[in-house]
PDB file of C-alpha atoms in Angstrom:
ATOM      1  CA  MET C  25       9.858  14.010 -17.266  1.00 94.00           C
ATOM      2  CA  ARG C  26       6.071  15.070 -16.642  1.00 98.00           C
ATOM      3  CA  VAL C  27       5.508  15.864 -13.217  1.00 98.00           C
ATOM      4  CA  LEU C  28       2.365  15.601 -10.984  1.00 98.00           C
ATOM      5  CA  CYS C  29       1.985  18.173  -7.911  1.00 98.00           C
ATOM      6  CA  VAL C  30      -0.363  17.907  -5.206  1.00 98.00           C
ATOM      7  CA  ASP C  31      -1.708  20.580  -2.876  1.00 96.00           C
ATOM      8  CA  PRO C  32      -3.731  18.720  -0.274  1.00 96.00           C
ATOM      9  CA  GLY C  33      -6.062  20.453   1.695  1.00 92.00           C
ATOM     10  CA  GLU C  34      -8.983  19.714   4.261  1.00 93.00           C
ATOM     11  CA  LYS C  35     -11.614  20.155   1.817  1.00 96.00           C
ATOM     12  CA  ARG C  36      -9.779  20.295  -1.917  1.00 96.00           C
ATOM     13  CA  ILE C  37      -6.943  18.415  -3.334  1.00 97.00           C
ATOM     14  CA  GLY C  38      -5.545  20.701  -5.802  1.00 96.00           C
ATOM     15  CA  LEU C  39      -3.602  19.137  -8.787  1.00 98.00           C
ATOM     16  CA  ALA C  40      -0.767  20.850 -11.332  1.00 98.00           C
ATOM     17  CA  VAL C  41       1.228  19.143 -13.802  1.00 98.00           C
ATOM     18  CA  SER C  42       4.389  20.144 -15.904  1.00 98.00           C
ATOM     19  CA  ASP C  43       5.207  19.767 -19.508  1.00 97.00           C
ATOM     20  CA  PRO C  44       7.030  16.700 -20.680  1.00 96.00           C
ATOM     21  CA  GLY C  45      10.520  18.386 -20.117  1.00 95.00           C
ATOM     22  CA  GLY C  46       9.539  19.243 -16.236  1.00 95.00           C
ATOM     23  CA  ILE C  47      10.117  23.101 -17.142  1.00 96.00           C
ATOM     24  CA  ILE C  48       6.320  24.625 -17.218  1.00 97.00           C
ATOM     25  CA  ALA C  49       3.818  23.779 -14.420  1.00 97.00           C
ATOM     26  CA  ARG C  50      -0.135  24.527 -15.157  1.00 97.00           C
ATOM     27  CA  PRO C  51      -2.922  24.098 -13.026  1.00 96.00           C
ATOM     28  CA  LEU C  52      -4.644  20.732 -13.815  1.00 98.00           C
ATOM     29  CA  MET C  53      -7.754  20.148 -11.378  1.00 98.00           C
ATOM     30  CA  ILE C  54      -9.328  20.250  -8.020  1.00 97.00           C
ATOM     31  CA  LEU C  55     -10.423  16.767  -6.598  1.00 98.00           C
ATOM     32  CA  ASN C  56     -12.870  17.331  -3.396  1.00 97.00           C
ATOM     33  CA  HIS C  57     -11.230  15.643  -0.167  1.00 97.00           C
ATOM     34  CA  VAL C  58     -12.803  11.929   0.464  1.00 97.00           C
ATOM     35  CA  SER C  59     -10.722   9.918   2.614  1.00 97.00           C
ATOM     36  CA  ARG C  60      -6.653   9.442   2.362  1.00 97.00           C
ATOM     37  CA  ASP C  61      -6.894   6.054   0.808  1.00 97.00           C
ATOM     38  CA  LYS C  62      -9.419   7.372  -1.792  1.00 98.00           C
ATOM     39  CA  ASP C  63      -7.573  10.400  -2.842  1.00 98.00           C
ATOM     40  CA  ALA C  64      -4.337   8.810  -3.126  1.00 98.00           C
ATOM     41  CA  ARG C  65      -5.958   6.037  -5.080  1.00 98.00           C
ATOM     42  CA  GLU C  66      -7.317   8.692  -7.476  1.00 98.00           C
ATOM     43  CA  ILE C  67      -3.923  10.858  -7.343  1.00 98.00           C
ATOM     44  CA  VAL C  68      -2.038   7.217  -8.573  1.00 98.00           C
ATOM     45  CA  THR C  69      -4.603   6.521 -11.205  1.00 98.00           C
ATOM     46  CA  LEU C  70      -4.418  10.369 -12.650  1.00 98.00           C
ATOM     47  CA  ALA C  71      -0.490   9.878 -12.297  1.00 98.00           C
ATOM     48  CA  GLU C  72      -0.083   6.321 -14.212  1.00 98.00           C
ATOM     49  CA  SER C  73      -2.566   7.720 -16.921  1.00 98.00           C
ATOM     50  CA  MET C  74      -0.657  10.740 -17.456  1.00 98.00           C
ATOM     51  CA  GLU C  75       2.618   8.953 -17.430  1.00 97.00           C
ATOM     52  CA  VAL C  76       4.444  11.209 -14.870  1.00 98.00           C
ATOM     53  CA  GLY C  77       7.734  10.633 -14.038  1.00 98.00           C
ATOM     54  CA  LEU C  78       7.662  12.251 -10.311  1.00 98.00           C
ATOM     55  CA  ILE C  79       4.729  12.912  -8.084  1.00 98.00           C
ATOM     56  CA  VAL C  80       5.397  16.265  -5.708  1.00 98.00           C
ATOM     57  CA  VAL C  81       3.195  16.419  -2.427  1.00 98.00           C
ATOM     58  CA  GLY C  82       2.937  19.911  -1.301  1.00 95.00           C
ATOM     59  CA  VAL C  83       3.655  20.103   2.881  1.00 94.00           C
ATOM     60  CA  PRO C  84       2.833  23.342   4.873  1.00 89.00           C
ATOM     61  CA  TYR C  85       5.630  23.345   7.265  1.00 82.00           C
ATOM     62  CA  GLN C  86       5.067  26.191   9.935  1.00 74.00           C
ATOM     63  CA  THR C  87       8.222  28.169   9.973  1.00 68.00           C
ATOM     64  CA  GLY C  88       9.999  26.449   7.096  1.00 54.00           C
ATOM     65  CA  VAL C  89      10.675  23.195   9.673  1.00 62.00           C
ATOM     66  CA  GLU C  90       7.842  22.626  12.516  1.00 64.00           C
ATOM     67  CA  ILE C  91       5.532  20.102  11.566  1.00 85.00           C
ATOM     68  CA  GLY C  92       1.625  21.242  12.668  1.00 89.00           C
ATOM     69  CA  PRO C  93      -1.510  19.113  11.586  1.00 91.00           C
ATOM     70  CA  ALA C  94      -1.731  20.127   8.066  1.00 91.00           C
ATOM     71  CA  ALA C  95       1.528  18.698   7.683  1.00 92.00           C
ATOM     72  CA  ARG C  96       1.174  15.417   9.033  1.00 95.00           C
ATOM     73  CA  ARG C  97      -2.009  15.093   6.752  1.00 96.00           C
ATOM     74  CA  ALA C  98       0.405  15.892   3.897  1.00 96.00           C
ATOM     75  CA  LEU C  99       2.799  13.568   5.186  1.00 97.00           C
ATOM     76  CA  ARG C 100       0.501  10.923   5.658  1.00 98.00           C
ATOM     77  CA  LEU C 101      -0.973  11.374   2.049  1.00 98.00           C
ATOM     78  CA  ALA C 102       2.438  11.577   0.484  1.00 98.00           C
ATOM     79  CA  GLU C 103       2.746   8.058   2.518  1.00 98.00           C
ATOM     80  CA  ALA C 104      -0.272   6.392   1.237  1.00 98.00           C
ATOM     81  CA  ILE C 105       0.552   7.251  -2.376  1.00 98.00           C
ATOM     82  CA  ARG C 106       4.060   6.052  -2.161  1.00 98.00           C
ATOM     83  CA  SER C 107       2.320   2.567  -1.006  1.00 98.00           C
ATOM     84  CA  MET C 108       0.061   2.590  -4.091  1.00 98.00           C
ATOM     85  CA  THR C 109       2.771   3.628  -6.825  1.00 98.00           C
ATOM     86  CA  HIS C 110       6.271   2.902  -8.109  1.00 98.00           C
ATOM     87  CA  ILE C 111       6.307   6.626  -9.333  1.00 98.00           C
ATOM     88  CA  PRO C 112       8.752   8.245  -7.029  1.00 98.00           C
ATOM     89  CA  VAL C 113       6.922  10.565  -4.332  1.00 98.00           C
ATOM     90  CA  THR C 114       8.446  13.701  -3.051  1.00 98.00           C
ATOM     91  CA  THR C 115       7.736  16.716  -0.667  1.00 97.00           C
ATOM     92  CA  TRP C 116       7.891  20.008  -0.825  1.00 94.00           C
ATOM     93  CA  ASP C 117       7.559  23.065   1.152  1.00 89.00           C
ATOM     94  CA  GLU C 118       4.347  24.746   0.003  1.00 87.00           C
ATOM     95  CA  SER C 119       3.873  27.597   2.624  1.00 78.00           C
ATOM     96  CA  GLY C 120       2.441  30.706   1.183  1.00 70.00           C
ATOM     97  CA  SER C 121       0.980  29.227  -2.228  1.00 71.00           C
ATOM     98  CA  THR C 122      -2.265  30.165  -1.726  1.00 70.00           C
ATOM     99  CA  GLN C 123      -1.162  33.984  -0.745  1.00 75.00           C
ATOM    100  CA  ARG C 124       1.373  33.763  -3.608  1.00 75.00           C
ATOM    101  CA  VAL C 125      -1.610  33.130  -5.690  1.00 70.00           C
ATOM    102  CA  GLN C 126      -3.507  35.593  -4.670  1.00 71.00           C
ATOM    103  CA  ALA C 127      -1.355  38.506  -4.866  1.00 73.00           C
ATOM    104  CA  LEU C 128      -0.378  37.361  -8.345  1.00 72.00           C
ATOM    105  CA  MET C 129      -3.821  37.205  -9.512  1.00 69.00           C
ATOM    106  CA  ARG C 130      -4.208  40.800  -7.789  1.00 76.00           C
ATOM    107  CA  GLU C 131      -1.211  41.858  -9.863  1.00 79.00           C
ATOM    108  CA  MET C 132      -2.876  40.454 -13.008  1.00 75.00           C
ATOM    109  CA  GLY C 133      -6.365  42.208 -12.484  1.00 79.00           C
ATOM    110  CA  VAL C 134      -8.224  39.058 -12.116  1.00 70.00           C
ATOM    111  CA  SER C 135     -11.750  40.611 -11.002  1.00 75.00           C
ATOM    112  CA  ARG C 136     -12.612  39.853  -7.343  1.00 73.00           C
ATOM    113  CA  ARG C 137     -15.279  37.479  -8.227  1.00 73.00           C
ATOM    114  CA  LYS C 138     -12.885  35.168  -9.783  1.00 69.00           C
ATOM    115  CA  GLN C 139     -10.311  35.224  -6.880  1.00 63.00           C
ATOM    116  CA  ARG C 140     -13.031  34.208  -4.420  1.00 70.00           C
ATOM    117  CA  GLU C 141     -13.180  30.893  -6.608  1.00 68.00           C
ATOM    118  CA  PRO C 142     -10.871  27.835  -5.295  1.00 77.00           C
ATOM    119  CA  LEU C 143      -7.452  28.602  -5.858  1.00 84.00           C
ATOM    120  CA  ASP C 144      -6.301  24.731  -4.923  1.00 88.00           C
ATOM    121  CA  HIS C 145      -4.992  24.031  -8.877  1.00 91.00           C
ATOM    122  CA  ARG C 146      -3.396  27.023  -8.923  1.00 89.00           C
ATOM    123  CA  ALA C 147      -1.367  26.540  -5.342  1.00 90.00           C
ATOM    124  CA  ALA C 148      -0.520  23.669  -6.803  1.00 94.00           C
ATOM    125  CA  ALA C 149       0.884  25.263  -9.816  1.00 93.00           C
ATOM    126  CA  VAL C 150       3.004  27.743  -7.986  1.00 92.00           C
ATOM    127  CA  ILE C 151       4.382  24.766  -5.844  1.00 94.00           C
ATOM    128  CA  LEU C 152       5.409  22.991  -8.592  1.00 97.00           C
ATOM    129  CA  GLN C 153       7.142  25.759 -10.657  1.00 95.00           C
ATOM    130  CA  ASP C 154       8.715  26.638  -7.309  1.00 92.00           C
ATOM    131  CA  PHE C 155       9.797  22.778  -7.508  1.00 96.00           C
ATOM    132  CA  LEU C 156      10.919  22.553 -10.811  1.00 97.00           C
ATOM    133  CA  ASP C 157      12.936  26.358 -11.072  1.00 93.00           C
ATOM    134  CA  THR C 158      14.968  24.857  -8.283  1.00 92.00           C
ATOM    135  CA  GLN C 159      15.499  21.447  -9.835  1.00 94.00           C
ATOM    136  CA  ALA C 160      16.839  23.511 -12.997  1.00 91.00           C
ATOM    137  CA  ALA C 161      18.858  25.989 -10.890  1.00 88.00           C
ATOM    138  CA  LEU C 162      20.530  22.916  -9.059  1.00 87.00           C
ATOM    139  CA  LYS C 163      21.254  21.237 -12.453  1.00 82.00           C
ATOM    140  CA  LYS C 164      22.718  24.401 -13.492  1.00 76.00           C
ATOM    141  CA  ASP C 165      25.049  24.539 -10.700  1.00 68.00           C
ATOM    142  CA  LEU C 166      26.118  21.229 -11.005  1.00 62.00           C
ATOM    143  CA  PHE C 167      26.813  21.664 -14.326  1.00 60.00           C
ATOM    144  CA  ASN C 168      29.146  24.627 -14.205  1.00 64.00           C
ATOM    145  CA  GLU C 169      30.610  22.900 -10.899  1.00 59.00           C
ATOM    146  CA  GLY C 170      32.040  20.616 -13.388  1.00 55.00           C
ATOM    147  CA  GLY C 171      33.979  23.049 -15.421  1.00 52.00           C
ATOM    148  CA  PHE C 172      31.420  22.613 -18.479  1.00 51.00           C
ATOM    149  CA  GLU C 173      30.881  26.920 -18.630  1.00 51.00           C
TER     150      GLU C 173
END
């Protein structure tokens, strides 16, 4: 199943998508934030055209569970998306995703100039890969608990 990930920000929204098998995430694009409803409509249109089976919205929880202003905005966007589509929408903790992208880019030797470009779609890919890896691990654990090793 193809999964679309949304990394909402105040100015830009990063999007990433998985392969059809839901194993590998890749950056897709960056949308400029307009309004919650317009952003949600554009995300839904894209998701439906790509025939995704799930939309994951990154929520920046503070200290893991606290709901701050950015998290509330992300949760409201997730709800707006839910209200416009039949595609299931879930949320995922995206705390620190931009910092992880920056660290990965430094490790890979990416130029400083390239590192200053908007990273929103790359952060969405990091969030999505974390989500996909966790789901795969959960499926593996369930499979092994059933005595199917």
